[in-house]
Tab-separated table of N, CA and C in Angstrom:
chain	number	residue	atom	x	y	z
A	10	GLN	N	168.735	102.733	108.272
A	10	GLN	CA	167.798	103.415	108.997
A	10	GLN	C	167.953	105.093	108.720
A	11	GLN	N	166.872	105.685	108.675
A	11	GLN	CA	166.879	107.048	108.246
A	11	GLN	C	166.902	107.874	109.481
A	12	ALA	N	167.256	109.194	109.406
A	12	ALA	CA	167.103	110.181	110.496
A	12	ALA	C	165.723	110.323	111.167
A	13	VAL	N	165.413	110.690	112.390
A	13	VAL	CA	164.185	110.832	112.924
A	13	VAL	C	163.932	112.313	112.840
A	14	GLU	N	162.749	112.501	112.251
A	14	GLU	CA	162.483	114.034	112.134
A	14	GLU	C	161.124	114.318	113.086
A	15	GLN	N	161.134	115.457	113.561
A	15	GLN	CA	159.990	116.094	114.397
A	15	GLN	C	159.630	117.466	113.745
A	16	ARG	N	158.318	117.456	113.573
A	16	ARG	CA	157.739	118.696	112.860
A	16	ARG	C	156.803	119.323	114.034
A	17	MET	N	156.846	120.655	114.257
A	17	MET	CA	156.093	121.284	115.466
A	17	MET	C	155.659	122.434	114.560
A	18	THR	N	154.179	122.615	114.512
A	18	THR	CA	153.693	123.805	113.690
A	18	THR	C	152.657	124.449	114.549
A	19	ALA	N	152.480	125.773	114.122
A	19	ALA	CA	151.617	126.691	114.432
A	19	ALA	C	150.945	127.136	113.246
A	20	ASP	N	149.828	126.723	112.779
A	20	ASP	CA	148.968	127.275	111.559
A	20	ASP	C	147.962	128.072	111.806
A	21	PHE	N	148.128	129.194	111.553
A	21	PHE	CA	147.042	130.265	111.883
A	21	PHE	C	145.956	130.658	110.707
A	22	SER	N	146.116	129.668	109.795
A	22	SER	CA	145.077	129.581	108.742
A	22	SER	C	143.939	128.609	109.093
A	23	GLY	N	144.113	127.755	110.272
A	23	GLY	CA	143.207	126.887	110.729
A	23	GLY	C	143.642	125.420	110.465
A	24	GLY	N	144.671	125.306	110.067
A	24	GLY	CA	145.329	123.899	109.808
A	24	GLY	C	145.796	123.256	111.340
A	25	GLU	N	146.507	122.306	111.321
A	25	GLU	CA	146.901	121.591	112.525
A	25	GLU	C	148.007	122.591	113.047
A	26	SER	N	147.906	122.522	114.501
A	26	SER	CA	148.902	123.279	115.256
A	26	SER	C	149.280	122.423	116.401
A	27	THR	N	150.579	122.275	116.569
A	27	THR	CA	150.961	121.311	117.636
A	27	THR	C	152.124	122.153	118.510
A	28	LEU	N	152.220	123.452	118.371
A	28	LEU	CA	152.943	124.242	119.249
A	28	LEU	C	152.049	125.177	120.162
A	29	GLU	N	152.562	125.161	121.272
A	29	GLU	CA	151.908	126.069	122.225
A	29	GLU	C	152.399	127.667	121.922
A	30	VAL	N	151.348	128.489	121.712
A	30	VAL	CA	151.624	129.742	121.134
A	30	VAL	C	150.895	130.629	122.094
A	31	THR	N	151.697	131.834	122.322
A	31	THR	CA	151.150	133.135	123.048
A	31	THR	C	151.309	134.252	121.877
A	32	ARG	N	150.505	135.342	122.108
A	32	ARG	CA	150.598	136.531	121.315
A	32	ARG	C	150.431	137.642	122.028
A	33	SER	N	150.850	139.027	121.786
A	33	SER	CA	150.695	139.993	122.238
A	33	SER	C	150.591	141.362	121.277
A	34	GLU	N	149.410	141.917	121.146
A	34	GLU	CA	149.401	143.029	120.353
A	34	GLU	C	149.212	142.461	118.916
A	35	VAL	N	148.619	141.393	118.523
A	35	VAL	CA	148.534	140.739	117.248
A	35	VAL	C	147.158	140.511	117.164
A	36	ASP	N	146.643	140.781	115.866
A	36	ASP	CA	145.157	140.667	115.498
A	36	ASP	C	144.918	139.389	114.716
A	37	ALA	N	143.999	138.417	115.201
A	37	ALA	CA	143.904	137.237	114.339
A	37	ALA	C	142.706	137.503	113.204
A	38	GLN	N	143.268	137.140	112.117
A	38	GLN	CA	142.123	137.249	110.887
A	38	GLN	C	141.815	135.916	110.354
A	39	GLN	N	141.061	135.668	109.297
A	39	GLN	CA	140.372	134.539	108.714
A	39	GLN	C	141.753	133.396	108.703
A	40	ASP	N	142.762	133.767	107.983
A	40	ASP	CA	143.769	132.739	107.669
A	40	ASP	C	145.253	133.177	108.016
A	41	HIS	N	145.508	134.279	109.007
A	41	HIS	CA	146.718	134.727	109.487
A	41	HIS	C	146.653	135.738	110.463
A	42	LEU	N	147.850	135.994	111.182
A	42	LEU	CA	147.814	136.865	112.283
A	42	LEU	C	148.660	138.388	111.643
A	43	VAL	N	148.086	139.377	112.111
A	43	VAL	CA	148.481	140.681	111.904
A	43	VAL	C	149.023	141.268	112.823
A	44	PHE	N	150.257	141.732	112.548
A	44	PHE	CA	151.248	142.586	113.576
A	44	PHE	C	151.252	144.094	113.048
A	45	ARG	N	150.814	144.966	113.934
A	45	ARG	CA	150.893	146.422	113.578
A	45	ARG	C	151.508	147.298	114.269
A	46	LYS	N	152.060	146.849	115.348
A	46	LYS	CA	152.852	147.529	116.463
A	46	LYS	C	154.372	147.265	116.509
A	47	PRO	N	155.362	147.959	115.784
A	47	PRO	CA	156.766	147.588	116.025
A	47	PRO	C	157.005	147.665	117.420
A	48	GLY	N	157.787	146.743	117.768
A	48	GLY	CA	158.329	146.810	119.324
A	48	GLY	C	157.370	146.083	120.301
A	49	ALA	N	156.136	145.934	119.911
A	49	ALA	CA	155.040	145.544	120.697
A	49	ALA	C	154.262	144.247	120.377
A	50	SER	N	154.237	144.038	119.069
A	50	SER	CA	153.512	142.929	118.322
A	50	SER	C	154.499	141.733	118.326
A	51	THR	N	154.070	140.521	119.094
A	51	THR	CA	154.886	139.435	119.180
A	51	THR	C	154.132	138.139	119.146
A	52	VAL	N	154.700	137.158	118.650
A	52	VAL	CA	154.131	135.654	118.713
A	52	VAL	C	155.237	134.770	119.360
A	53	SER	N	155.043	134.081	120.446
A	53	SER	CA	155.926	133.157	120.886
A	53	SER	C	155.461	131.670	121.085
A	54	ALA	N	156.454	130.861	120.734
A	54	ALA	CA	156.126	129.498	120.816
A	54	ALA	C	157.008	128.806	121.790
A	55	ARG	N	156.543	127.802	122.515
A	55	ARG	CA	157.315	126.990	123.228
A	55	ARG	C	157.369	125.761	122.944
A	56	PHE	N	158.526	125.111	122.831
A	56	PHE	CA	158.573	123.664	122.329
A	56	PHE	C	159.603	122.684	123.076
A	57	PHE	N	159.668	121.522	122.971
A	57	PHE	CA	160.340	120.621	123.631
A	57	PHE	C	161.175	119.598	122.762
A	58	LEU	N	162.524	119.542	123.146
A	58	LEU	CA	163.315	118.806	122.400
A	58	LEU	C	163.831	117.589	123.314
A	59	PRO	N	163.580	116.374	123.157
A	59	PRO	CA	163.830	115.168	123.958
A	59	PRO	C	165.341	114.930	123.594
A	60	LEU	N	165.900	115.085	122.654
A	60	LEU	CA	167.455	114.957	122.260
A	60	LEU	C	167.862	116.103	121.642
A	61	ALA	N	169.234	116.093	121.618
A	61	ALA	CA	169.945	117.099	120.987
A	61	ALA	C	169.822	116.926	119.183
A	62	PRO	N	169.179	117.854	118.519
A	62	PRO	CA	168.990	117.484	117.150
A	62	PRO	C	170.351	117.596	116.346
A	63	THR	N	170.408	116.949	115.352
A	63	THR	CA	171.579	117.197	114.372
A	63	THR	C	171.380	118.310	113.421
A	64	ALA	N	169.914	118.900	113.293
A	64	ALA	CA	169.747	119.823	112.412
A	64	ALA	C	168.355	120.347	113.064
A	65	MET	N	168.337	121.784	112.872
A	65	MET	CA	167.020	122.230	113.340
A	65	MET	C	166.593	123.643	112.514
A	66	ALA	N	165.391	123.643	111.979
A	66	ALA	CA	165.336	124.861	111.038
A	66	ALA	C	163.677	125.202	111.427
A	67	ALA	N	163.658	126.658	111.171
A	67	ALA	CA	162.226	127.303	111.156
A	67	ALA	C	161.787	127.546	109.694
A	68	GLU	N	160.513	127.490	109.492
A	68	GLU	CA	159.985	127.995	108.181
A	68	GLU	C	158.849	128.807	108.630
A	69	LEU	N	158.813	130.180	108.132
A	69	LEU	CA	157.645	131.139	108.585
A	69	LEU	C	156.851	131.390	107.037
A	70	GLU	N	155.696	131.401	106.848
A	70	GLU	CA	155.128	131.779	105.671
A	70	GLU	C	154.494	133.108	106.243
A	71	HIS	N	154.926	134.087	105.455
A	71	HIS	CA	154.513	135.511	105.853
A	71	HIS	C	154.422	136.388	104.704
A	72	LEU	N	154.191	137.612	105.132
A	72	LEU	CA	154.201	138.694	103.998
A	72	LEU	C	154.232	140.248	104.697
A	73	SER	N	154.911	141.133	103.808
A	73	SER	CA	154.493	142.456	104.343
A	73	SER	C	153.318	143.127	103.549
A	74	ALA	N	152.339	143.660	104.295
A	74	ALA	CA	151.226	144.139	103.807
A	74	ALA	C	151.484	145.199	102.640
A	75	THR	N	150.631	145.470	101.597
A	75	THR	CA	150.870	146.306	100.474
A	75	THR	C	150.162	147.666	100.744
A	76	ALA	N	150.776	148.706	100.344
A	76	ALA	CA	150.435	150.121	100.312
A	76	ALA	C	150.903	150.646	99.118
A	77	ASP	N	150.114	150.687	98.036
A	77	ASP	CA	150.551	151.352	96.802
A	77	ASP	C	151.184	152.743	96.769
A	78	MET	N	150.836	153.724	98.036
A	78	MET	CA	151.316	154.810	97.946
A	78	MET	C	152.890	155.031	98.591
A	79	LEU	N	153.432	153.806	99.183
A	79	LEU	CA	154.551	153.817	99.708
A	79	LEU	C	155.732	153.329	98.898
A	80	PRO	N	156.992	153.961	99.407
A	80	PRO	CA	158.168	153.246	98.511
A	80	PRO	C	158.143	151.707	98.432
A	81	HIS	N	158.552	151.085	97.409
A	81	HIS	CA	158.479	149.550	97.547
A	81	HIS	C	157.173	148.954	98.034
A	82	ARG	N	155.950	149.797	97.928
A	82	ARG	CA	154.725	149.304	98.224
A	82	ARG	C	154.581	148.877	99.598
A	83	GLY	N	155.405	149.296	100.503
A	83	GLY	CA	155.353	149.079	102.042
A	83	GLY	C	156.488	147.936	102.346
A	84	THR	N	156.797	148.204	103.480
A	84	THR	CA	157.634	147.201	104.233
A	84	THR	C	157.331	146.851	105.529
A	85	SER	N	157.785	145.581	106.200
A	85	SER	CA	157.721	145.532	107.575
A	85	SER	C	158.825	144.453	107.861
A	86	THR	N	159.559	144.854	108.871
A	86	THR	CA	160.675	144.105	109.462
A	86	THR	C	160.395	143.331	110.831
A	87	ILE	N	161.075	142.142	110.950
A	87	ILE	CA	160.835	141.513	112.122
A	87	ILE	C	162.262	140.810	112.547
A	88	SER	N	162.106	140.391	113.800
A	88	SER	CA	163.176	139.908	114.430
A	88	SER	C	162.904	138.539	114.994
A	89	ILE	N	163.691	137.501	114.832
A	89	ILE	CA	163.448	135.956	115.312
A	89	ILE	C	164.514	135.785	116.467
A	90	LEU	N	163.851	135.392	117.618
A	90	LEU	CA	164.738	134.961	118.765
A	90	LEU	C	164.425	133.562	119.171
A	91	VAL	N	165.462	132.831	119.590
A	91	VAL	CA	165.402	131.410	120.022
A	91	VAL	C	166.062	131.408	121.129
A	92	ASN	N	165.242	131.123	122.431
A	92	ASN	CA	165.899	130.941	123.761
A	92	ASN	C	166.503	132.517	124.056
A	93	GLY	N	165.808	133.642	123.612
A	93	GLY	CA	166.183	134.757	123.869
A	93	GLY	C	167.304	135.166	123.077
A	94	SER	N	168.125	134.450	122.095
A	94	SER	CA	169.177	134.843	121.317
A	94	SER	C	168.560	135.270	119.999
A	95	VAL	N	169.190	136.338	119.351
A	95	VAL	CA	168.672	136.869	118.009
A	95	VAL	C	169.156	135.881	116.866
A	96	VAL	N	168.358	135.426	116.238
A	96	VAL	CA	168.629	134.451	115.028
A	96	VAL	C	168.654	135.426	113.620
A	97	ALA	N	167.627	136.466	113.638
A	97	ALA	CA	167.457	137.230	112.550
A	97	ALA	C	167.020	138.436	113.104
A	98	GLU	N	167.567	139.707	112.808
A	98	GLU	CA	167.214	141.044	113.114
A	98	GLU	C	166.861	142.040	111.946
A	99	ASN	N	165.663	142.470	112.072
A	99	ASN	CA	165.140	143.368	111.255
A	99	ASN	C	165.149	142.752	109.750
A	100	LEU	N	164.691	141.550	109.918
A	100	LEU	CA	164.459	140.783	108.581
A	100	LEU	C	163.322	141.429	107.691
A	101	ASP	N	163.450	142.014	106.447
A	101	ASP	CA	162.400	142.260	105.574
A	101	ASP	C	162.012	141.337	104.868
A	102	VAL	N	160.703	141.088	104.960
A	102	VAL	CA	159.972	140.098	104.403
A	102	VAL	C	160.305	140.048	102.722
A	103	GLY	N	160.055	141.231	102.489
A	103	GLY	CA	160.281	141.665	101.024
A	103	GLY	C	159.282	141.011	99.957
A	104	SER	N	158.350	140.606	100.517
A	104	SER	CA	157.149	139.963	99.568
A	104	SER	C	155.799	140.660	99.876
A	105	HIS	N	154.875	140.727	98.967
A	105	HIS	CA	153.618	141.028	99.308
A	105	HIS	C	152.404	140.192	99.036
A	106	SER	N	153.062	138.974	98.676
A	106	SER	CA	152.262	137.749	98.622
A	106	SER	C	152.880	136.875	99.666
A	107	PHE	N	152.123	135.904	100.325
A	107	PHE	CA	152.730	134.982	101.103
A	107	PHE	C	153.942	134.113	100.690
A	108	ALA	N	155.119	134.081	101.432
A	108	ALA	CA	156.231	133.599	100.776
A	108	ALA	C	156.955	132.778	102.224
A	109	VAL	N	157.795	131.826	101.943
A	109	VAL	CA	158.295	130.963	102.950
A	109	VAL	C	159.793	131.137	103.042
A	110	ASP	N	160.003	131.638	104.354
A	110	ASP	CA	161.666	131.852	104.600
A	110	ASP	C	161.973	130.587	105.489
A	111	ARG	N	163.239	130.117	105.472
A	111	ARG	CA	163.966	129.178	106.225
A	111	ARG	C	165.163	129.468	106.917
A	112	LEU	N	165.138	129.270	108.206
A	112	LEU	CA	166.254	129.835	109.261
A	112	LEU	C	166.687	128.723	109.903
A	113	GLN	N	168.061	128.536	109.795
A	113	GLN	CA	168.673	127.408	110.706
A	113	GLN	C	168.820	127.784	112.063
A	114	LEU	N	168.427	126.782	113.019
A	114	LEU	CA	168.381	127.072	114.525
A	114	LEU	C	169.192	126.344	115.213
A	115	ALA	N	169.807	125.281	114.854
A	115	ALA	CA	170.622	124.257	115.619
A	115	ALA	C	171.344	124.686	116.490
A	116	LYS	N	172.139	125.887	116.286
A	116	LYS	CA	173.079	126.129	117.385
A	116	LYS	C	172.630	127.181	118.554
A	117	TYR	N	170.957	127.412	118.445
A	117	TYR	CA	170.473	128.264	119.410
A	117	TYR	C	169.638	127.366	120.285
A	118	VAL	N	169.286	125.956	120.032
A	118	VAL	CA	168.223	125.201	120.777
A	118	VAL	C	169.145	124.132	121.775
A	119	HIS	N	168.461	123.714	122.742
A	119	HIS	CA	168.930	122.711	123.569
A	119	HIS	C	168.143	121.626	123.924
A	120	VAL	N	168.440	120.540	124.460
A	120	VAL	CA	167.558	119.497	125.147
A	120	VAL	C	166.727	120.100	126.198
A	121	GLY	N	165.342	119.931	126.040
A	121	GLY	CA	164.496	120.317	126.993
A	121	GLY	C	163.793	121.385	126.458
A	122	ARG	N	163.119	122.316	127.196
A	122	ARG	CA	162.001	123.390	126.832
A	122	ARG	C	162.862	124.401	126.075
A	123	ASN	N	162.332	125.053	124.970
A	123	ASN	CA	162.988	126.139	124.193
A	123	ASN	C	161.802	127.046	123.725
A	124	SER	N	162.043	128.274	123.318
A	124	SER	CA	161.396	129.426	122.880
A	124	SER	C	161.724	129.911	121.599
A	125	PHE	N	160.652	130.135	120.742
A	125	PHE	CA	160.751	130.644	119.485
A	125	PHE	C	159.835	132.080	119.454
A	126	GLU	N	160.477	133.102	119.169
A	126	GLU	CA	159.586	134.296	118.976
A	126	GLU	C	159.812	135.027	117.647
A	127	VAL	N	158.677	135.566	117.244
A	127	VAL	CA	158.719	136.580	116.032
A	127	VAL	C	158.205	137.752	116.773
A	128	ARG	N	158.898	139.002	116.254
A	128	ARG	CA	158.775	140.283	116.862
A	128	ARG	C	158.779	141.271	115.853
A	129	MET	N	157.907	141.935	115.522
A	129	MET	CA	157.823	143.188	114.612
A	129	MET	C	158.704	144.317	115.087
A	130	THR	N	159.463	144.575	114.157
A	130	THR	CA	160.482	145.549	114.628
A	130	THR	C	160.443	146.984	113.832
A	131	GLY	N	159.772	147.014	112.845
A	131	GLY	CA	159.599	148.166	112.152
A	131	GLY	C	158.817	148.083	110.821
A	132	GLY	N	158.824	148.957	109.920
A	132	GLY	CA	158.251	149.037	108.744
A	132	GLY	C	157.122	150.201	108.617
A	133	ARG	N	156.681	150.244	107.277
A	133	ARG	CA	155.572	151.221	107.089
A	133	ARG	C	154.269	150.474	106.911
A	134	THR	N	154.096	149.328	106.806
A	134	THR	CA	152.843	148.540	106.694
A	134	THR	C	152.789	147.225	107.662
A	135	ALA	N	151.725	146.789	107.992
A	135	ALA	CA	151.663	145.641	108.780
A	135	ALA	C	152.398	144.125	108.264
A	136	TYR	N	152.824	143.495	109.301
A	136	TYR	CA	153.352	142.103	109.024
A	136	TYR	C	152.314	141.089	109.046
A	137	TRP	N	152.132	140.065	108.138
A	137	TRP	CA	151.284	139.024	108.262
A	137	TRP	C	151.964	137.779	108.463
A	138	LEU	N	151.415	136.833	109.306
A	138	LEU	CA	152.084	135.605	109.680
A	138	LEU	C	151.035	134.660	109.447
A	139	LYS	N	151.228	133.658	108.565
A	139	LYS	CA	150.242	132.557	108.420
A	139	LYS	C	150.639	131.223	108.924
A	140	ARG	N	151.979	130.945	109.085
A	140	ARG	CA	152.269	129.646	109.585
A	140	ARG	C	153.878	129.662	109.919
A	141	ILE	N	154.090	128.925	111.159
A	141	ILE	CA	155.370	128.680	111.809
A	141	ILE	C	155.616	127.112	111.852
A	142	ASP	N	156.456	126.643	111.201
A	142	ASP	CA	156.964	125.094	111.137
A	142	ASP	C	158.490	125.068	111.819
A	143	LEU	N	158.601	124.323	112.839
A	143	LEU	CA	159.763	124.006	113.511
A	143	LEU	C	160.230	122.612	113.184
A	144	LEU	N	161.398	122.264	112.536
A	144	LEU	CA	161.803	121.032	111.909
A	144	LEU	C	163.004	120.547	112.697
A	145	ALA	N	162.710	119.622	113.451
A	145	ALA	CA	164.210	119.125	114.197
A	145	ALA	C	164.389	117.688	113.417
A	146	THR	N	165.858	117.456	113.238
A	146	THR	CA	166.277	116.228	112.887
A	146	THR	C	167.117	115.473	113.963
A	147	PHE	N	166.812	114.351	114.415
A	147	PHE	CA	167.691	113.584	115.482
A	147	PHE	C	168.533	112.659	114.662
A	148	PRO	N	169.490	112.076	115.482
A	148	PRO	CA	170.441	111.047	114.717
A	148	PRO	C	169.753	109.838	114.473
A	149	THR	N	170.331	109.237	113.296
A	149	THR	CA	169.946	108.141	112.921
A	149	THR	C	169.836	106.885	113.944
A	150	GLY	N	168.702	106.272	114.014
A	150	GLY	CA	168.741	105.154	115.149
A	150	GLY	C	168.395	105.643	116.474
A	151	ALA	N	167.982	107.017	116.648
A	151	ALA	CA	167.791	107.571	117.854
A	151	ALA	C	166.392	106.870	118.471
A	152	ALA	N	166.477	106.263	119.862
A	152	ALA	CA	165.489	105.503	120.449
A	152	ALA	C	164.330	106.811	121.015
A	153	ILE	N	163.431	106.908	120.073
A	153	ILE	CA	162.558	107.808	120.402
A	153	ILE	C	161.076	107.063	120.032
A	154	ASP	N	160.113	107.264	120.903
A	154	ASP	CA	158.864	106.577	120.722
A	154	ASP	C	158.182	107.344	120.015
A	155	ALA	N	156.975	106.806	119.359
A	155	ALA	CA	156.171	107.439	118.250
A	155	ALA	C	154.792	107.860	119.146
A	156	LYS	N	154.375	109.030	118.955
A	156	LYS	CA	152.958	109.368	119.406
A	156	LYS	C	152.194	109.527	118.148
A	157	VAL	N	151.279	108.788	117.869
A	157	VAL	CA	150.350	108.963	116.477
A	157	VAL	C	149.047	109.596	116.835
A	158	GLU	N	148.664	110.399	115.934
A	158	GLU	CA	147.480	111.054	115.938
A	158	GLU	C	146.735	110.816	114.519
A	159	ARG	N	145.399	110.721	114.510
A	159	ARG	CA	144.739	110.560	113.487
A	159	ARG	C	144.011	111.846	112.938
A	160	GLN	N	144.135	112.162	111.775
A	160	GLN	CA	143.457	113.343	111.141
A	160	GLN	C	142.591	113.066	109.866
A	161	ALA	N	141.345	113.303	109.881
A	161	ALA	CA	140.501	113.062	108.802
A	161	ALA	C	141.033	113.607	107.459
A	162	LEU	N	141.058	112.901	106.543
A	162	LEU	CA	141.350	113.547	105.257
A	162	LEU	C	140.295	114.378	104.784
A	163	GLN	N	140.296	115.307	103.761
A	163	GLN	CA	139.078	115.960	103.224
A	163	GLN	C	138.352	115.473	102.244
A	164	ASP	N	138.697	114.220	101.606
A	164	ASP	CA	138.038	113.473	100.739
A	164	ASP	C	136.773	112.809	101.084
A	165	ALA	N	135.993	112.316	100.190
A	165	ALA	CA	134.873	111.902	100.498
A	165	ALA	C	134.765	110.471	101.142
A	166	SER	N	135.976	109.795	101.089
A	166	SER	CA	136.370	108.375	101.564
A	166	SER	C	136.453	108.564	102.862
A	167	GLN	N	136.989	109.530	103.783
A	167	GLN	CA	136.920	109.535	105.101
A	167	GLN	C	138.012	108.774	105.613
A	168	ASP	N	138.917	108.205	104.643
A	168	ASP	CA	140.178	107.436	105.313
A	168	ASP	C	140.946	108.613	106.337
A	169	TYR	N	141.852	107.796	106.888
A	169	TYR	CA	142.684	108.612	107.712
A	169	TYR	C	144.093	108.704	107.424
A	170	ALA	N	144.584	109.928	107.545
A	170	ALA	CA	146.232	110.056	107.640
A	170	ALA	C	146.874	109.966	108.945
A	171	VAL	N	147.958	109.354	108.858
A	171	VAL	CA	148.615	109.279	110.267
A	171	VAL	C	149.582	110.276	110.462
A	172	VAL	N	149.396	111.078	111.349
A	172	VAL	CA	150.557	112.209	111.768
A	172	VAL	C	151.374	111.588	112.830
A	173	VAL	N	152.688	111.626	112.705
A	173	VAL	CA	153.482	111.104	113.583
A	173	VAL	C	154.369	112.179	114.135
A	174	SER	N	154.314	112.468	115.571
A	174	SER	CA	155.448	113.158	116.241
A	174	SER	C	156.221	112.334	117.166
A	175	ARG	N	157.472	112.528	117.432
A	175	ARG	CA	158.159	111.717	118.145
A	175	ARG	C	158.618	112.311	119.429
A	176	SER	N	158.435	111.402	120.435
A	176	SER	CA	159.073	111.935	121.882
A	176	SER	C	159.279	110.771	122.824
A	177	THR	N	160.395	111.069	123.602
A	177	THR	CA	160.619	110.055	124.594
A	177	THR	C	159.894	110.405	125.857
A	178	TYR	N	158.968	111.288	125.758
A	178	TYR	CA	158.088	111.649	126.789
A	178	TYR	C	156.519	111.308	126.746
A	179	THR	N	155.620	111.171	127.803
A	179	THR	CA	154.534	110.809	127.560
A	179	THR	C	153.688	112.097	127.145
A	180	ASP	N	152.346	111.869	126.787
A	180	ASP	CA	151.576	112.962	126.382
A	180	ASP	C	151.342	114.058	127.367
A	181	GLU	N	151.479	113.494	128.648
A	181	GLU	CA	151.171	114.616	129.732
A	181	GLU	C	152.439	115.657	129.693
A	182	ASP	N	153.702	115.151	129.445
A	182	ASP	CA	154.896	116.058	129.471
A	182	ASP	C	154.727	117.043	128.174
A	183	TRP	N	153.933	116.835	127.250
A	183	TRP	CA	153.872	117.690	126.246
A	183	TRP	C	152.872	118.963	126.638
């Protein structure tokens, strides 16, 4: 048997989103969110863990906007909080094209409702966020029921892909 995995996503480029997200002082663009106000621009997500995960990670696809006249072509820093605890503080994205950073979260989460927050903390240019993926791994053999959704593929055959997220709770609890 293999470990059971759960992926929770907020895709701001128009893809699948399974996270409940709120935002403050953030502009929605065609395929990303733009944070412009350090200390005020935030995105928060709530998620539920039916069991204690053996591993938990967050992947953020993001960048610092470019301004050629600034040193290093501009910077933007963010802090990541999980359940109010700081996971990363004043993280400099350090890229002017979309890049993915992965953070380990297992020691910050618990069974039940949890929160994940991205907060702009500084910088000379805007911060862009395209996607948040939260990835939880549960013990091998965990008794978790599967909730199945169907998503149309983009090809001409109109076959379906099966996207599985696992929960011991009913759809109403999500």
